[in-house]
């Protein structure tokens, strides 16, 4: 089976999924639909009342839970995502306002959560469809929150 290589010219963030150390199989990568900058921005504007994560106001978001996750212990830390995404199949993942993906199976995301989130990220966020819930991070601290709009 040939590996799936995402076009990094169309989707610059794809390097994370094209990386040799990405743990996703070709079949699992087929469950990720990358969106271009304009498509990503339209979705961002539809779901988020803030321009970027670093500008969230307390009136826009209520933190339900926060937990420090260890990128070096990805399997153990995946429990956080398993609990929060239980019962949800699809998620939207944003690497900021202009880079997003539809992940057809939350299990795909959970398996490789550390290929989506990086400790240095300040703009990555999961939107859980048909809810007002999001998951975002700052370094190794992860926040499960509700959008208040």
PDB file of C-alpha atoms in Angstrom:
ATOM      1  CA  UNK A   1       0.000   0.000   0.000  1.00  0.00           C
ATOM      2  CA  UNK A   2       1.434   3.357  -0.958  1.00  0.00           C
ATOM      3  CA  UNK A   3       1.748   6.072   1.602  1.00  0.00           C
ATOM      4  CA  UNK A   4      -0.462   9.132   1.406  1.00  0.00           C
ATOM      5  CA  UNK A   5       1.496  12.314   0.814  1.00  0.00           C
ATOM      6  CA  UNK A   6      -0.411  15.545   1.207  1.00  0.00           C
ATOM      7  CA  UNK A   7       0.481  18.417  -1.132  1.00  0.00           C
ATOM      8  CA  UNK A   8       2.497  20.847   0.983  1.00  0.00           C
ATOM      9  CA  UNK A   9       2.274  23.536  -1.713  1.00  0.00           C
ATOM     10  CA  UNK A  10      -1.531  23.566  -1.320  1.00  0.00           C
ATOM     11  CA  UNK A  11      -1.540  22.795   2.415  1.00  0.00           C
ATOM     12  CA  UNK A  12       1.673  24.048   4.077  1.00  0.00           C
ATOM     13  CA  UNK A  13       0.728  22.477   7.426  1.00  0.00           C
ATOM     14  CA  UNK A  14       0.727  19.034   5.771  1.00  0.00           C
ATOM     15  CA  UNK A  15       4.407  18.563   6.628  1.00  0.00           C
ATOM     16  CA  UNK A  16       3.238  17.321  10.033  1.00  0.00           C
ATOM     17  CA  UNK A  17       1.297  14.468   8.449  1.00  0.00           C
ATOM     18  CA  UNK A  18       3.927  13.814   5.763  1.00  0.00           C
ATOM     19  CA  UNK A  19       6.665  13.482   8.365  1.00  0.00           C
ATOM     20  CA  UNK A  20       8.374  10.078   8.505  1.00  0.00           C
ATOM     21  CA  UNK A  21       7.581   9.799  12.209  1.00  0.00           C
ATOM     22  CA  UNK A  22       3.821  10.313  11.718  1.00  0.00           C
ATOM     23  CA  UNK A  23       2.163   7.203  13.162  1.00  0.00           C
ATOM     24  CA  UNK A  24      -0.850   7.223  10.848  1.00  0.00           C
ATOM     25  CA  UNK A  25      -1.277   4.518   8.219  1.00  0.00           C
ATOM     26  CA  UNK A  26      -2.263   5.382   4.637  1.00  0.00           C
ATOM     27  CA  UNK A  27      -5.852   4.276   5.397  1.00  0.00           C
ATOM     28  CA  UNK A  28      -5.969   6.536   8.453  1.00  0.00           C
ATOM     29  CA  UNK A  29      -4.563   9.477   6.474  1.00  0.00           C
ATOM     30  CA  UNK A  30      -7.405   9.011   3.976  1.00  0.00           C
ATOM     31  CA  UNK A  31      -9.737  10.043   6.816  1.00  0.00           C
ATOM     32  CA  UNK A  32      -8.180  13.509   6.953  1.00  0.00           C
ATOM     33  CA  UNK A  33      -9.486  16.180   4.590  1.00  0.00           C
ATOM     34  CA  UNK A  34      -7.207  19.213   4.536  1.00  0.00           C
ATOM     35  CA  UNK A  35      -8.816  22.563   3.756  1.00  0.00           C
ATOM     36  CA  UNK A  36      -7.204  25.481   1.980  1.00  0.00           C
ATOM     37  CA  UNK A  37      -6.738  28.859   3.635  1.00  0.00           C
ATOM     38  CA  UNK A  38     -10.003  30.383   2.438  1.00  0.00           C
ATOM     39  CA  UNK A  39     -12.067  27.305   3.374  1.00  0.00           C
ATOM     40  CA  UNK A  40     -10.401  27.183   6.782  1.00  0.00           C
ATOM     41  CA  UNK A  41     -11.045  30.845   7.449  1.00  0.00           C
ATOM     42  CA  UNK A  42     -14.736  30.516   6.564  1.00  0.00           C
ATOM     43  CA  UNK A  43     -15.135  27.673   9.046  1.00  0.00           C
ATOM     44  CA  UNK A  44     -13.179  29.553  11.714  1.00  0.00           C
ATOM     45  CA  UNK A  45     -15.480  32.552  11.362  1.00  0.00           C
ATOM     46  CA  UNK A  46     -18.541  30.309  11.551  1.00  0.00           C
ATOM     47  CA  UNK A  47     -17.538  28.707  14.874  1.00  0.00           C
ATOM     48  CA  UNK A  48     -15.244  31.038  16.791  1.00  0.00           C
ATOM     49  CA  UNK A  49     -16.043  34.500  18.181  1.00  0.00           C
ATOM     50  CA  UNK A  50     -12.312  35.363  18.459  1.00  0.00           C
ATOM     51  CA  UNK A  51      -9.646  36.095  15.856  1.00  0.00           C
ATOM     52  CA  UNK A  52      -6.974  33.921  17.431  1.00  0.00           C
ATOM     53  CA  UNK A  53      -6.539  31.793  20.534  1.00  0.00           C
ATOM     54  CA  UNK A  54      -4.308  34.306  22.271  1.00  0.00           C
ATOM     55  CA  UNK A  55      -7.098  36.886  22.131  1.00  0.00           C
ATOM     56  CA  UNK A  56      -9.907  34.848  23.745  1.00  0.00           C
ATOM     57  CA  UNK A  57     -11.803  36.918  26.300  1.00  0.00           C
ATOM     58  CA  UNK A  58     -13.395  35.355  29.401  1.00  0.00           C
ATOM     59  CA  UNK A  59     -16.789  36.384  28.026  1.00  0.00           C
ATOM     60  CA  UNK A  60     -16.203  34.211  24.933  1.00  0.00           C
ATOM     61  CA  UNK A  61     -15.055  30.970  26.496  1.00  0.00           C
ATOM     62  CA  UNK A  62     -15.474  29.049  29.749  1.00  0.00           C
ATOM     63  CA  UNK A  63     -12.713  26.629  30.743  1.00  0.00           C
ATOM     64  CA  UNK A  64     -14.283  23.363  31.908  1.00  0.00           C
ATOM     65  CA  UNK A  65     -11.073  21.459  32.554  1.00  0.00           C
ATOM     66  CA  UNK A  66      -7.370  21.874  32.078  1.00  0.00           C
ATOM     67  CA  UNK A  67      -4.695  19.222  32.153  1.00  0.00           C
ATOM     68  CA  UNK A  68      -0.998  19.052  31.468  1.00  0.00           C
ATOM     69  CA  UNK A  69      -0.180  16.408  28.858  1.00  0.00           C
ATOM     70  CA  UNK A  70       3.215  14.913  28.186  1.00  0.00           C
ATOM     71  CA  UNK A  71       4.231  14.797  24.528  1.00  0.00           C
ATOM     72  CA  UNK A  72       6.846  12.191  25.436  1.00  0.00           C
ATOM     73  CA  UNK A  73       4.087   9.953  26.829  1.00  0.00           C
ATOM     74  CA  UNK A  74       1.655  10.258  23.914  1.00  0.00           C
ATOM     75  CA  UNK A  75      -0.161   6.953  24.581  1.00  0.00           C
ATOM     76  CA  UNK A  76      -0.840   7.826  28.203  1.00  0.00           C
ATOM     77  CA  UNK A  77      -1.832  11.405  27.369  1.00  0.00           C
ATOM     78  CA  UNK A  78      -4.258  10.198  24.684  1.00  0.00           C
ATOM     79  CA  UNK A  79      -6.650   9.233  27.506  1.00  0.00           C
ATOM     80  CA  UNK A  80      -7.571  12.936  27.850  1.00  0.00           C
ATOM     81  CA  UNK A  81      -8.727  13.044  24.215  1.00  0.00           C
ATOM     82  CA  UNK A  82     -10.484   9.663  24.430  1.00  0.00           C
ATOM     83  CA  UNK A  83     -12.581  10.975  27.329  1.00  0.00           C
ATOM     84  CA  UNK A  84     -13.400  14.323  25.734  1.00  0.00           C
ATOM     85  CA  UNK A  85     -14.169  12.928  22.261  1.00  0.00           C
ATOM     86  CA  UNK A  86     -16.122   9.854  23.378  1.00  0.00           C
ATOM     87  CA  UNK A  87     -19.263   9.558  21.290  1.00  0.00           C
ATOM     88  CA  UNK A  88     -18.030  11.923  18.566  1.00  0.00           C
ATOM     89  CA  UNK A  89     -16.815  10.603  15.254  1.00  0.00           C
ATOM     90  CA  UNK A  90     -15.810  13.664  13.237  1.00  0.00           C
ATOM     91  CA  UNK A  91     -13.873  16.666  14.489  1.00  0.00           C
ATOM     92  CA  UNK A  92     -12.544  19.852  12.980  1.00  0.00           C
ATOM     93  CA  UNK A  93      -8.922  20.615  13.697  1.00  0.00           C
ATOM     94  CA  UNK A  94      -7.488  24.094  13.173  1.00  0.00           C
ATOM     95  CA  UNK A  95      -3.798  25.018  13.100  1.00  0.00           C
ATOM     96  CA  UNK A  96      -4.889  28.624  13.246  1.00  0.00           C
ATOM     97  CA  UNK A  97      -7.374  30.623  11.252  1.00  0.00           C
ATOM     98  CA  UNK A  98      -6.126  29.640   7.767  1.00  0.00           C
ATOM     99  CA  UNK A  99      -5.219  25.961   8.145  1.00  0.00           C
ATOM    100  CA  UNK A 100      -7.768  23.311   9.050  1.00  0.00           C
ATOM    101  CA  UNK A 101      -8.747  19.706   8.523  1.00  0.00           C
ATOM    102  CA  UNK A 102     -11.852  17.613   8.825  1.00  0.00           C
ATOM    103  CA  UNK A 103     -10.859  14.436  10.644  1.00  0.00           C
ATOM    104  CA  UNK A 104     -13.400  11.782   9.733  1.00  0.00           C
ATOM    105  CA  UNK A 105     -12.631   9.622  12.754  1.00  0.00           C
ATOM    106  CA  UNK A 106     -11.765  10.916  16.195  1.00  0.00           C
ATOM    107  CA  UNK A 107      -9.840   7.646  16.654  1.00  0.00           C
ATOM    108  CA  UNK A 108      -7.456   8.771  13.908  1.00  0.00           C
ATOM    109  CA  UNK A 109      -6.863  12.013  15.754  1.00  0.00           C
ATOM    110  CA  UNK A 110      -6.438  10.264  19.125  1.00  0.00           C
ATOM    111  CA  UNK A 111      -3.869   7.843  17.718  1.00  0.00           C
ATOM    112  CA  UNK A 112      -1.685  10.694  16.474  1.00  0.00           C
ATOM    113  CA  UNK A 113      -2.763  13.669  18.596  1.00  0.00           C
ATOM    114  CA  UNK A 114       0.873  14.706  18.937  1.00  0.00           C
ATOM    115  CA  UNK A 115       1.199  14.933  15.144  1.00  0.00           C
ATOM    116  CA  UNK A 116      -1.607  17.501  15.205  1.00  0.00           C
ATOM    117  CA  UNK A 117      -0.670  19.456  18.347  1.00  0.00           C
ATOM    118  CA  UNK A 118       2.924  20.539  18.984  1.00  0.00           C
ATOM    119  CA  UNK A 119       4.203  22.000  22.285  1.00  0.00           C
ATOM    120  CA  UNK A 120       5.207  25.214  20.498  1.00  0.00           C
ATOM    121  CA  UNK A 121       1.705  25.789  19.072  1.00  0.00           C
ATOM    122  CA  UNK A 122      -0.284  28.786  20.164  1.00  0.00           C
ATOM    123  CA  UNK A 123      -3.073  28.503  17.643  1.00  0.00           C
ATOM    124  CA  UNK A 124      -4.194  24.849  17.406  1.00  0.00           C
ATOM    125  CA  UNK A 125      -7.747  24.044  18.355  1.00  0.00           C
ATOM    126  CA  UNK A 126     -10.255  21.214  18.046  1.00  0.00           C
ATOM    127  CA  UNK A 127     -13.867  22.091  17.403  1.00  0.00           C
ATOM    128  CA  UNK A 128     -16.302  19.307  18.317  1.00  0.00           C
ATOM    129  CA  UNK A 129     -19.203  19.571  15.822  1.00  0.00           C
ATOM    130  CA  UNK A 130     -22.758  20.013  17.084  1.00  0.00           C
ATOM    131  CA  UNK A 131     -21.493  21.227  20.443  1.00  0.00           C
ATOM    132  CA  UNK A 132     -19.965  24.432  21.715  1.00  0.00           C
ATOM    133  CA  UNK A 133     -16.927  22.535  22.984  1.00  0.00           C
ATOM    134  CA  UNK A 134     -13.317  23.062  21.992  1.00  0.00           C
ATOM    135  CA  UNK A 135      -9.921  21.743  23.018  1.00  0.00           C
ATOM    136  CA  UNK A 136      -6.856  23.931  22.716  1.00  0.00           C
ATOM    137  CA  UNK A 137      -3.401  24.075  24.195  1.00  0.00           C
ATOM    138  CA  UNK A 138      -0.658  26.348  25.345  1.00  0.00           C
ATOM    139  CA  UNK A 139       2.632  24.477  25.461  1.00  0.00           C
ATOM    140  CA  UNK A 140       1.796  21.246  27.350  1.00  0.00           C
ATOM    141  CA  UNK A 141      -1.321  22.599  29.106  1.00  0.00           C
ATOM    142  CA  UNK A 142      -4.539  21.519  27.388  1.00  0.00           C
ATOM    143  CA  UNK A 143      -7.898  23.182  27.905  1.00  0.00           C
ATOM    144  CA  UNK A 144     -11.335  21.713  27.397  1.00  0.00           C
ATOM    145  CA  UNK A 145     -13.727  24.620  27.099  1.00  0.00           C
ATOM    146  CA  UNK A 146     -17.144  25.809  26.026  1.00  0.00           C
ATOM    147  CA  UNK A 147     -17.603  28.660  23.582  1.00  0.00           C
ATOM    148  CA  UNK A 148     -20.005  31.229  25.060  1.00  0.00           C
ATOM    149  CA  UNK A 149     -20.317  33.580  22.051  1.00  0.00           C
TER     150      UNK A 149
END
